[in-house]
Short mmCIF file of N, CA and C in Angstrom, two decimals:
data_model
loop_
_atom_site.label_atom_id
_atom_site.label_comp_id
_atom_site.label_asym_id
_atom_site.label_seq_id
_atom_site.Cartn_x
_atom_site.Cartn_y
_atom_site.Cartn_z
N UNK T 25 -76.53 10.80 -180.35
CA UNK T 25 -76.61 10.97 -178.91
C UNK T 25 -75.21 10.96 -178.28
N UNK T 26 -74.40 9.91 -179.20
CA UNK T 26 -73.17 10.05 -178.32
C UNK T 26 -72.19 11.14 -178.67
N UNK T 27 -72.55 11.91 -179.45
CA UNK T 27 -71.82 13.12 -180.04
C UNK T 27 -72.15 14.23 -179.16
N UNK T 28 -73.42 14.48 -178.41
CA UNK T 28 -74.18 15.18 -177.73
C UNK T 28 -73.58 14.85 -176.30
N UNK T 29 -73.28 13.56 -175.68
CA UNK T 29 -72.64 13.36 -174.71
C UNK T 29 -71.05 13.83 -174.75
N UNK T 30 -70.39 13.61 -175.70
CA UNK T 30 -69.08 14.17 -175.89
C UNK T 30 -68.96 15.70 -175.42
N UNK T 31 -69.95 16.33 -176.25
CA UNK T 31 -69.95 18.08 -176.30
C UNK T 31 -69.95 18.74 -174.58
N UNK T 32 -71.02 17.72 -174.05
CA UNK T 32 -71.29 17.67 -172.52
C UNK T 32 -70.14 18.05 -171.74
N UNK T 33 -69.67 16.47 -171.80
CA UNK T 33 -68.34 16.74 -171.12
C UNK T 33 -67.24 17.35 -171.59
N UNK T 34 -66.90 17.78 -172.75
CA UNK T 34 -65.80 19.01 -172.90
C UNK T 34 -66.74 20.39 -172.50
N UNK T 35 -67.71 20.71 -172.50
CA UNK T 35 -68.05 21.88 -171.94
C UNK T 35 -68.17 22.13 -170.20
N UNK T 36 -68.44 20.59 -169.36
CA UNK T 36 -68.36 20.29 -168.46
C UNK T 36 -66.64 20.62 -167.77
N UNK T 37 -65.82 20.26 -168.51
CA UNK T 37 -64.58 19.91 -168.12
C UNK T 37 -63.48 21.26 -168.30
N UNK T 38 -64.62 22.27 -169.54
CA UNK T 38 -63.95 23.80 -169.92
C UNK T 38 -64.82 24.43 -168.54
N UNK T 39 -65.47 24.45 -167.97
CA UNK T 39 -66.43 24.83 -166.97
C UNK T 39 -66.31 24.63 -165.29
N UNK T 40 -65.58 23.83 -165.23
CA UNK T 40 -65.98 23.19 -163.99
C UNK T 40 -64.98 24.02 -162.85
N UNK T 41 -65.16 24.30 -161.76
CA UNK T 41 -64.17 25.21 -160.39
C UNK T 41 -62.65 24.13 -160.74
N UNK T 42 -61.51 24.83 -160.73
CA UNK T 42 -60.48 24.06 -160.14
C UNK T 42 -60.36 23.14 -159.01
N UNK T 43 -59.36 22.61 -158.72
CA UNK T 43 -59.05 21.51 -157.59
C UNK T 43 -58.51 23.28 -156.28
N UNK T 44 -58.73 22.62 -155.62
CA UNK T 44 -58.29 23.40 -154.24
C UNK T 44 -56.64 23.28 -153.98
N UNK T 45 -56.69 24.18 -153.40
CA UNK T 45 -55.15 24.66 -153.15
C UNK T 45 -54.47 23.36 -152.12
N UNK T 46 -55.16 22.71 -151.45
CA UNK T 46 -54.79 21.92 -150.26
C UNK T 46 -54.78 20.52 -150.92
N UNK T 47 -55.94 20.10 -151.92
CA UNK T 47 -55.93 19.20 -153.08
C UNK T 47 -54.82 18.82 -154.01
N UNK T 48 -54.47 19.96 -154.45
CA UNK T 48 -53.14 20.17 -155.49
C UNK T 48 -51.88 19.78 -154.80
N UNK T 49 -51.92 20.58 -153.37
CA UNK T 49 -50.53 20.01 -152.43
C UNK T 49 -50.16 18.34 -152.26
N UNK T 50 -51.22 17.96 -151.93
CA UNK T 50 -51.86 16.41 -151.35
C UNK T 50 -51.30 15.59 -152.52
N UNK T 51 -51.66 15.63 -153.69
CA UNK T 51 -51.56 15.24 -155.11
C UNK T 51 -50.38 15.32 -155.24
N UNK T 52 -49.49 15.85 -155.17
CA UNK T 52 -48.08 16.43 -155.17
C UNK T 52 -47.42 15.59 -154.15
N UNK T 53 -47.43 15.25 -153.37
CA UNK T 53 -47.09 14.59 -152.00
C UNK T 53 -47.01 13.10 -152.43
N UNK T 54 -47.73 12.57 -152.99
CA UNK T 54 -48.54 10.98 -153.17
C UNK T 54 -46.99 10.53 -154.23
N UNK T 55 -46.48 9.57 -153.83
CA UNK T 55 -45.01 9.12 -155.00
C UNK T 55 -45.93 7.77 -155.57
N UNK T 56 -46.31 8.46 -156.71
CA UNK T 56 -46.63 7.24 -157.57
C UNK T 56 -45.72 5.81 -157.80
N UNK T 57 -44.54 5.52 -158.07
CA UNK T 57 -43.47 5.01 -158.07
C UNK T 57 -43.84 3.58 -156.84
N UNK T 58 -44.49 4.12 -155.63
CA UNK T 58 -44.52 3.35 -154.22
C UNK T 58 -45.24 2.75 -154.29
N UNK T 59 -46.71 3.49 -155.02
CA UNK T 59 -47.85 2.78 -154.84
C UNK T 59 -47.85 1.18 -155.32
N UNK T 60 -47.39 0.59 -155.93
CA UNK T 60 -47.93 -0.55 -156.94
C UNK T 60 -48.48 -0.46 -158.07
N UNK T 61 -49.30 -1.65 -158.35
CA UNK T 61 -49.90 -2.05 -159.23
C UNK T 61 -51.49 -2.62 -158.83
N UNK T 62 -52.77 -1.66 -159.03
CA UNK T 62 -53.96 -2.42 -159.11
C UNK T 62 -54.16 -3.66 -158.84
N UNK T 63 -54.62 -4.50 -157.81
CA UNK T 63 -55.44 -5.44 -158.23
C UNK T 63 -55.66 -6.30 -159.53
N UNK T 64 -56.52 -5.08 -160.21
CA UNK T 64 -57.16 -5.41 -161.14
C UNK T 64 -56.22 -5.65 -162.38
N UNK T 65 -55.18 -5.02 -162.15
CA UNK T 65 -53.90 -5.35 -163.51
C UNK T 65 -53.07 -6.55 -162.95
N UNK T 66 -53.45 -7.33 -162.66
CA UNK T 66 -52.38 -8.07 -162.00
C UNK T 66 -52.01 -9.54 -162.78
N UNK T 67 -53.03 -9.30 -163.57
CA UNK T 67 -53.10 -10.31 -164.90
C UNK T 67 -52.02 -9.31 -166.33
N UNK T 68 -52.52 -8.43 -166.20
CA UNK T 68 -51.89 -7.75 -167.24
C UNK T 68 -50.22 -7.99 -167.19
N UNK T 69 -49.90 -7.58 -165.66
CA UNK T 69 -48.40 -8.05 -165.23
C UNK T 69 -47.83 -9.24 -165.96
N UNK T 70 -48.78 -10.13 -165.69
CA UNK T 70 -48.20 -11.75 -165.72
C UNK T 70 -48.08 -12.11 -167.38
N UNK T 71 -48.89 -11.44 -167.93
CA UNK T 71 -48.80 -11.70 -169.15
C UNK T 71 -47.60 -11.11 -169.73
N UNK T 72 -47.40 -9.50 -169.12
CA UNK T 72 -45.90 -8.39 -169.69
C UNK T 72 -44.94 -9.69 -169.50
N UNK T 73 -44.96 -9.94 -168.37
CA UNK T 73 -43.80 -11.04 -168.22
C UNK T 73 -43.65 -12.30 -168.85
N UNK T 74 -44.49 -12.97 -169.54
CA UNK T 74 -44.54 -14.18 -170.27
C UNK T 74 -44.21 -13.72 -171.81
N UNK T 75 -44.46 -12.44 -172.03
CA UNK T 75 -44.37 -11.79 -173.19
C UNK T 75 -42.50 -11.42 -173.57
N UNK T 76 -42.69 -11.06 -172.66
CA UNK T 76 -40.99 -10.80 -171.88
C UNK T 76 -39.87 -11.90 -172.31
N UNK T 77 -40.45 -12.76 -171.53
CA UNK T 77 -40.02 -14.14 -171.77
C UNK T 77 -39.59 -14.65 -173.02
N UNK T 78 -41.03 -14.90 -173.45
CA UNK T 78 -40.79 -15.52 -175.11
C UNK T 78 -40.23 -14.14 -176.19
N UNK T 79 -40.12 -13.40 -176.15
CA UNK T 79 -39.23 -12.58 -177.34
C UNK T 79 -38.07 -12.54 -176.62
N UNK T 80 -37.46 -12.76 -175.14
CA UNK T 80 -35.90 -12.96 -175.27
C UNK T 80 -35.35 -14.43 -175.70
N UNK T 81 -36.33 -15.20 -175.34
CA UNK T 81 -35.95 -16.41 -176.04
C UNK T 81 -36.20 -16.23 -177.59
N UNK T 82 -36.96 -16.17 -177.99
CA UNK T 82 -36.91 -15.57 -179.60
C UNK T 82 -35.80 -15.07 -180.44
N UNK T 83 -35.22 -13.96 -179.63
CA UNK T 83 -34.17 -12.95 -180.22
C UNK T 83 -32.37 -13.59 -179.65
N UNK T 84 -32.78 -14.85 -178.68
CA UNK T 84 -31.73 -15.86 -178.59
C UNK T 84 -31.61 -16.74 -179.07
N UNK T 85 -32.56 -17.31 -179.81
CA UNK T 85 -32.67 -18.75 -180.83
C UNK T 85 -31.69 -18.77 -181.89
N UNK T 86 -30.66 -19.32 -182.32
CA UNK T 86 -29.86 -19.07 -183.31
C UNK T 86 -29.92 -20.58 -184.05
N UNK T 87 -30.68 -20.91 -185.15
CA UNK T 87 -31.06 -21.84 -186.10
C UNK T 87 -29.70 -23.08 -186.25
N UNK T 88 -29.92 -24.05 -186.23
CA UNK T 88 -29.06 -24.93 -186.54
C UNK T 88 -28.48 -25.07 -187.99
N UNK T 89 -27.43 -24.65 -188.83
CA UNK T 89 -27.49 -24.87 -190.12
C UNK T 89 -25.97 -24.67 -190.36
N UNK T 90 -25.96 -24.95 -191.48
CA UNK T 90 -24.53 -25.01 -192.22
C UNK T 90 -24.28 -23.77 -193.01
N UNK T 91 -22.65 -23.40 -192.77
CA UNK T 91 -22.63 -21.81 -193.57
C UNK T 91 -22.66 -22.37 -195.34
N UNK T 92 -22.55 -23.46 -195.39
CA UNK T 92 -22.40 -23.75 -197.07
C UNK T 92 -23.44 -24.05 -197.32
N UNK T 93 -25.04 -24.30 -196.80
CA UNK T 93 -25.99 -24.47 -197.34
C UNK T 93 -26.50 -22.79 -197.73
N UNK T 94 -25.86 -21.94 -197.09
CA UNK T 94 -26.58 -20.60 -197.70
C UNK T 94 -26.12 -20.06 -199.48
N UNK T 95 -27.19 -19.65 -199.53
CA UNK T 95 -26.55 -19.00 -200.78
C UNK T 95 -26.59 -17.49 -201.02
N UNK T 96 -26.24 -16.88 -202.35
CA UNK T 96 -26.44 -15.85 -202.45
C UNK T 96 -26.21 -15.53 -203.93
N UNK T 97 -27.16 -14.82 -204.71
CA UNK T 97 -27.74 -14.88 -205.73
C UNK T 97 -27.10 -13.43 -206.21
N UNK T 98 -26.65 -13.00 -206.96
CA UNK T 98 -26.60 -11.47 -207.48
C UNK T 98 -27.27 -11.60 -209.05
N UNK T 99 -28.36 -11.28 -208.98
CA UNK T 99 -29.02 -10.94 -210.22
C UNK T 99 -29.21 -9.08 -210.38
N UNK T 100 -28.62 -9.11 -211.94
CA UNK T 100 -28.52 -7.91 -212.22
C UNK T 100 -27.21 -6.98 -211.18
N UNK T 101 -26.08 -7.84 -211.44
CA UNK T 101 -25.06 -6.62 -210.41
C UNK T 101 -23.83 -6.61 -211.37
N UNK T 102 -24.08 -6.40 -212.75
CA UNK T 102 -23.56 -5.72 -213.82
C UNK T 102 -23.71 -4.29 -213.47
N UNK T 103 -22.46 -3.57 -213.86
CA UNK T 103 -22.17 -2.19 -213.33
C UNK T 103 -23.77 -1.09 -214.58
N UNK T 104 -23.65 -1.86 -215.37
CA UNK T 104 -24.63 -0.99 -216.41
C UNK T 104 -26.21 -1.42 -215.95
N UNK T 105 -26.48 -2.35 -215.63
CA UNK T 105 -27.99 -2.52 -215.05
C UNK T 105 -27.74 -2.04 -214.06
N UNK T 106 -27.60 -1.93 -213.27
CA UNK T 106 -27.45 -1.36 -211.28
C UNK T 106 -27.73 -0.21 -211.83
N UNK T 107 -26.62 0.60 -212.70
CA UNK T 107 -26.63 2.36 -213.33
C UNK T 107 -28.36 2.95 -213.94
N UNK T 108 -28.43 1.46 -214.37
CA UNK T 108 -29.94 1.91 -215.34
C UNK T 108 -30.93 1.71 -214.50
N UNK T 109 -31.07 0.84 -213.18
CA UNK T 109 -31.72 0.49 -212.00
C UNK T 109 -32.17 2.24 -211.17
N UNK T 110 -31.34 3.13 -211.56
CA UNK T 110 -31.39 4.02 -210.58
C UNK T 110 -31.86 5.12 -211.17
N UNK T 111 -33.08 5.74 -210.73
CA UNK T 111 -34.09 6.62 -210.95
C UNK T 111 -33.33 7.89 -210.52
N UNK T 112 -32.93 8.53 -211.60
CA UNK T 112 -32.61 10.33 -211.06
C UNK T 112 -33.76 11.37 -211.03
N UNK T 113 -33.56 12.47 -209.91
CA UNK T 113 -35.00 13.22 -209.92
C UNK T 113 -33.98 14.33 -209.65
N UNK T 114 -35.08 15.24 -209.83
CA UNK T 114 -34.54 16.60 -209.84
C UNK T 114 -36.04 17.47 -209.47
N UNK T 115 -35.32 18.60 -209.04
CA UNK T 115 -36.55 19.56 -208.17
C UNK T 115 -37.60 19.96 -209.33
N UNK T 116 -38.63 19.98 -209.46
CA UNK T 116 -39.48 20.91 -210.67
C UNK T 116 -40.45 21.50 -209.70
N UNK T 117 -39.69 22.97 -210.13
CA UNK T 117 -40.27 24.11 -209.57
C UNK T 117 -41.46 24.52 -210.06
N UNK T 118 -41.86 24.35 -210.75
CA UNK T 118 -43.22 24.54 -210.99
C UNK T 118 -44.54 23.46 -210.82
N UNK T 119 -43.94 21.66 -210.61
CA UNK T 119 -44.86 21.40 -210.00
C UNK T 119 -44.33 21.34 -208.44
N UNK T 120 -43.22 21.86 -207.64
CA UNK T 120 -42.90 21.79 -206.53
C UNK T 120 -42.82 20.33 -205.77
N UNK T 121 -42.03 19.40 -206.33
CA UNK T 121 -42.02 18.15 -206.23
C UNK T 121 -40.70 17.48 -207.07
N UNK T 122 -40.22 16.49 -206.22
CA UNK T 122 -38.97 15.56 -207.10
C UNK T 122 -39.77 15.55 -208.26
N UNK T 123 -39.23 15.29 -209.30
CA UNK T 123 -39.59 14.44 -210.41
C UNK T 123 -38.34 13.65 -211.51
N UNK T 124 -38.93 12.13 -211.77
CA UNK T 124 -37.76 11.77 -212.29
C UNK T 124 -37.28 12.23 -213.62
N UNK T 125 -36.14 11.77 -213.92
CA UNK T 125 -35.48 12.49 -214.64
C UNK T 125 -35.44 11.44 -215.84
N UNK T 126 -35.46 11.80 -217.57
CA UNK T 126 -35.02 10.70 -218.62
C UNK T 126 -36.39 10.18 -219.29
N UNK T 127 -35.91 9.59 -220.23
CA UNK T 127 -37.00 9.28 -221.22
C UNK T 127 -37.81 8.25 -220.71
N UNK T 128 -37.58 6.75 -219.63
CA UNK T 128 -37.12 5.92 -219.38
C UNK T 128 -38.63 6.09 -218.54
N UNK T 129 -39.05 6.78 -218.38
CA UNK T 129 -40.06 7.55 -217.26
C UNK T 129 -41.29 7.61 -218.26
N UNK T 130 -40.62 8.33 -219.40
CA UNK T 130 -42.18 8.89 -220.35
C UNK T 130 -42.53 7.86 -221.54
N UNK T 131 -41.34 6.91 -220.83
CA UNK T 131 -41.59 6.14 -222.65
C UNK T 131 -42.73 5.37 -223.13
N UNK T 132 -43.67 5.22 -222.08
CA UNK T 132 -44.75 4.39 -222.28
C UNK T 132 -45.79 5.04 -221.99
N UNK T 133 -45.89 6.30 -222.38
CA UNK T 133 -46.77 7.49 -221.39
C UNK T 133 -47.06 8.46 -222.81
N UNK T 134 -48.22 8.36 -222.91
CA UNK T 134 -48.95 9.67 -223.68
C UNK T 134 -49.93 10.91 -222.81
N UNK T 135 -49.74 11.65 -223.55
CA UNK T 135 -50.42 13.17 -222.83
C UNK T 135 -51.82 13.26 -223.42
N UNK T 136 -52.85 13.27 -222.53
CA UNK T 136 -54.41 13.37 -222.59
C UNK T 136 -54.50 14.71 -222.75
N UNK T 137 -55.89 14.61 -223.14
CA UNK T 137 -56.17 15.95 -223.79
C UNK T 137 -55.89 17.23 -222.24
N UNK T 138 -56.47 16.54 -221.30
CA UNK T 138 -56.29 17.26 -220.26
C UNK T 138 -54.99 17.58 -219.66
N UNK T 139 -54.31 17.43 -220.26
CA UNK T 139 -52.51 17.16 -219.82
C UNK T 139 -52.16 16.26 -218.49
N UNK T 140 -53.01 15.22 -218.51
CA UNK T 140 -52.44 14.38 -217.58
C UNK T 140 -51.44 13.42 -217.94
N UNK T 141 -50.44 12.48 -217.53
CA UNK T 141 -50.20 11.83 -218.68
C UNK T 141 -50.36 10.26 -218.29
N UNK T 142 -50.81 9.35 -218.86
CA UNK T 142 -51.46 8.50 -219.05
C UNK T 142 -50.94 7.14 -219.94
N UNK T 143 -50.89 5.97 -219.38
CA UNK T 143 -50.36 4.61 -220.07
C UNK T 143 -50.78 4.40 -221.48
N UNK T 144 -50.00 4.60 -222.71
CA UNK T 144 -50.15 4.45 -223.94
C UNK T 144 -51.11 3.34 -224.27
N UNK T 145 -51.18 2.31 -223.64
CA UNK T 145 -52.49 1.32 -223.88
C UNK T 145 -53.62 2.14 -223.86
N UNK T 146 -53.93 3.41 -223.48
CA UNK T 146 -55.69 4.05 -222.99
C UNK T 146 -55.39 4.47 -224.98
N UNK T 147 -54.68 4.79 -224.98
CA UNK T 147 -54.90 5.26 -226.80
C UNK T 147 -55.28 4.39 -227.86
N UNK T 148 -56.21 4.61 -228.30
CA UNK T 148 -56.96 3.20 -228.97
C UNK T 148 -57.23 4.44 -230.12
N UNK T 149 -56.96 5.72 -230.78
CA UNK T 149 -57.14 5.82 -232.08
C UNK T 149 -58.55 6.39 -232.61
N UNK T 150 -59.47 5.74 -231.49
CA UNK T 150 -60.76 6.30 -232.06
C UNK T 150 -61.04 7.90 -232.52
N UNK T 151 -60.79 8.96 -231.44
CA UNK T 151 -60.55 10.35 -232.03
C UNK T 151 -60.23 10.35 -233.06
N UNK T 152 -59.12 9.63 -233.91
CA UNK T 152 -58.37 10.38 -235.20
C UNK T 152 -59.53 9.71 -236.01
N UNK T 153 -59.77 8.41 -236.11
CA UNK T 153 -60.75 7.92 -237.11
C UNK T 153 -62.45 8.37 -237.33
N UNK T 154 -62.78 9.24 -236.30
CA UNK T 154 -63.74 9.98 -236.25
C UNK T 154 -63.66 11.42 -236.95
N UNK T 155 -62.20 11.75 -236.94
CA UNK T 155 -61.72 13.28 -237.54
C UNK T 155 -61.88 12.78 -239.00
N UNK T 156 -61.28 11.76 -239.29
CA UNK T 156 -61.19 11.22 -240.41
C UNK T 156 -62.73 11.12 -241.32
N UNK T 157 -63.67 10.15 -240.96
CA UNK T 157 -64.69 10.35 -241.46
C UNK T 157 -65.37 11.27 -241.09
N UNK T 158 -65.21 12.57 -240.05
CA UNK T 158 -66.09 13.44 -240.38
C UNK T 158 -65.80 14.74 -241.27
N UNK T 159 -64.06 14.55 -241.44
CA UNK T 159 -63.45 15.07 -242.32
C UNK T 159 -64.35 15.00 -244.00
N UNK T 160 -64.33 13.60 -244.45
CA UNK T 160 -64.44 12.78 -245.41
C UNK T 160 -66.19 13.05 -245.74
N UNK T 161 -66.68 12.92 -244.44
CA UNK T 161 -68.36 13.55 -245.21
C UNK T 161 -68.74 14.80 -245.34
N UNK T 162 -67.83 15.97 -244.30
CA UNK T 162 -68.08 17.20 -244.94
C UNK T 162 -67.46 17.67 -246.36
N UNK T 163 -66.44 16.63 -246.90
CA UNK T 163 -66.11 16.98 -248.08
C UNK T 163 -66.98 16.98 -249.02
N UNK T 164 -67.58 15.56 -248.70
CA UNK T 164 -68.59 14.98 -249.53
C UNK T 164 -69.68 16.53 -249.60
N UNK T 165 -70.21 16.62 -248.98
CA UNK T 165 -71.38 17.77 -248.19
C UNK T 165 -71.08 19.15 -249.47
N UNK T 166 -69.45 19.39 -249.32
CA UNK T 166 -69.46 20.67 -249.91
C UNK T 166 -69.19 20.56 -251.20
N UNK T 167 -68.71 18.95 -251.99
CA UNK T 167 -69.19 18.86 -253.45
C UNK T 167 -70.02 18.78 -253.78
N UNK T 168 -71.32 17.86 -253.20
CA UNK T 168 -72.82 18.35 -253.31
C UNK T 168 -73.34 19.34 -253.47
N UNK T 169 -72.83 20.55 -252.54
CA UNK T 169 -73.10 21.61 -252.59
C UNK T 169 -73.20 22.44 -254.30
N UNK T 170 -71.53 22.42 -254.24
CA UNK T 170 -71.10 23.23 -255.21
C UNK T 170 -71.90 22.52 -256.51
N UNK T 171 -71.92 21.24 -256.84
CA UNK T 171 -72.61 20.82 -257.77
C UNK T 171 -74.43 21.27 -258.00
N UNK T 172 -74.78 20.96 -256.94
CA UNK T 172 -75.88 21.80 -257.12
C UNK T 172 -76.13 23.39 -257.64
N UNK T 173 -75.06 23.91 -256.83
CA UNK T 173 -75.04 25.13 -257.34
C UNK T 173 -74.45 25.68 -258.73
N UNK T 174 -73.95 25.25 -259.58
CA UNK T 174 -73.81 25.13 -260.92
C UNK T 174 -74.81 25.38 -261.83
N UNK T 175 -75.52 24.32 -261.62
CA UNK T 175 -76.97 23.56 -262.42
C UNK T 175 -77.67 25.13 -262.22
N UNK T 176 -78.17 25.59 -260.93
CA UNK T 176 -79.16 26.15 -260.33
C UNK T 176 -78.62 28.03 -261.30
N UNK T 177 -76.93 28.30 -261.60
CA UNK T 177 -76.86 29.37 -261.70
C UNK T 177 -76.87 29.54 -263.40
N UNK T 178 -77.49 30.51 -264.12
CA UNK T 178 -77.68 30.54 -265.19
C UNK T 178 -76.54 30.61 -266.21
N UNK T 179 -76.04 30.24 -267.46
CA UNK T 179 -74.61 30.77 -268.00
C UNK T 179 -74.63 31.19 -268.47
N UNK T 180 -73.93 32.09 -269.23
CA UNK T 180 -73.78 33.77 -269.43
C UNK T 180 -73.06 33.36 -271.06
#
């Protein structure tokens, strides 16, 4: 229903006569700037201003403390970790996107059958050990075979 009321009034509002020529003047005339403030906002005011208030006191508060109680920690600001810290990318035009650059990126990453590529933990092996024994019973299958077929052909 309230989707039906929406449609209303934008077809109402694509529809409706303009304002009058003497309307438009009038409107034009009126200095918003003079008028005030509502009544009804007059709470809203009081609050801008208490609001006002407490974030300049806020952004004036300067903490009581000692410059020797601060510290400052540099972990990892060896020139070779910082170097290895920093991800190089380069344009790839064919997927149209940065992409990073180095092994450092793929090293824990295997390629799915679908060519996505994917956290080496999802590889658990099962595929190959299934190739494996189904490898291993069609062998079986086609010495059966051939053995049977021996027996069955007459010798000359």
């Amino acid at each position: 229903m309230k989707r039906v009321c929406d449609n209303g009034m934008k077809q109402y509002i694509r529809s409706r006569p303009g304002a009058s020529i003497e309307s438009v003047r009038r409107a034009k005339e009126i200095e918003i700037a003079t008028i005030g403030d509502h009544a009804l906002f007059q709470d809203t005011n009081d609050l801008k201003d208490a609001k006002a208030k407490l974030l300049t006191g806020i952004s004036s508060y300067r903490p009581p403390g000692d410059a020797s109680a601060a510290g400052f920690d540099l972990t990892g600001d060896t020139e070779e970790i910082m170097k290895s810290a920093i991800v190089k990318k380069i344009w790839d035009k064919k997927k149209k996107k940065m992409v990073s650059v180095g092994v450092e990126s793929k090293k824990n990453m295997i390629k799915s059958e679908s060519g996505k590529w994917i956290p080496a933990s999802f590889k658990s092996g099962r595929y190959q050990k299934w190739m494996e024994r189904t490898k291993a019973a069609a062998e079986d299958d086609d010495n059966e075979e051939d053995d049977g077929n021996e027996e069955a052909t007459p010798a000359k």
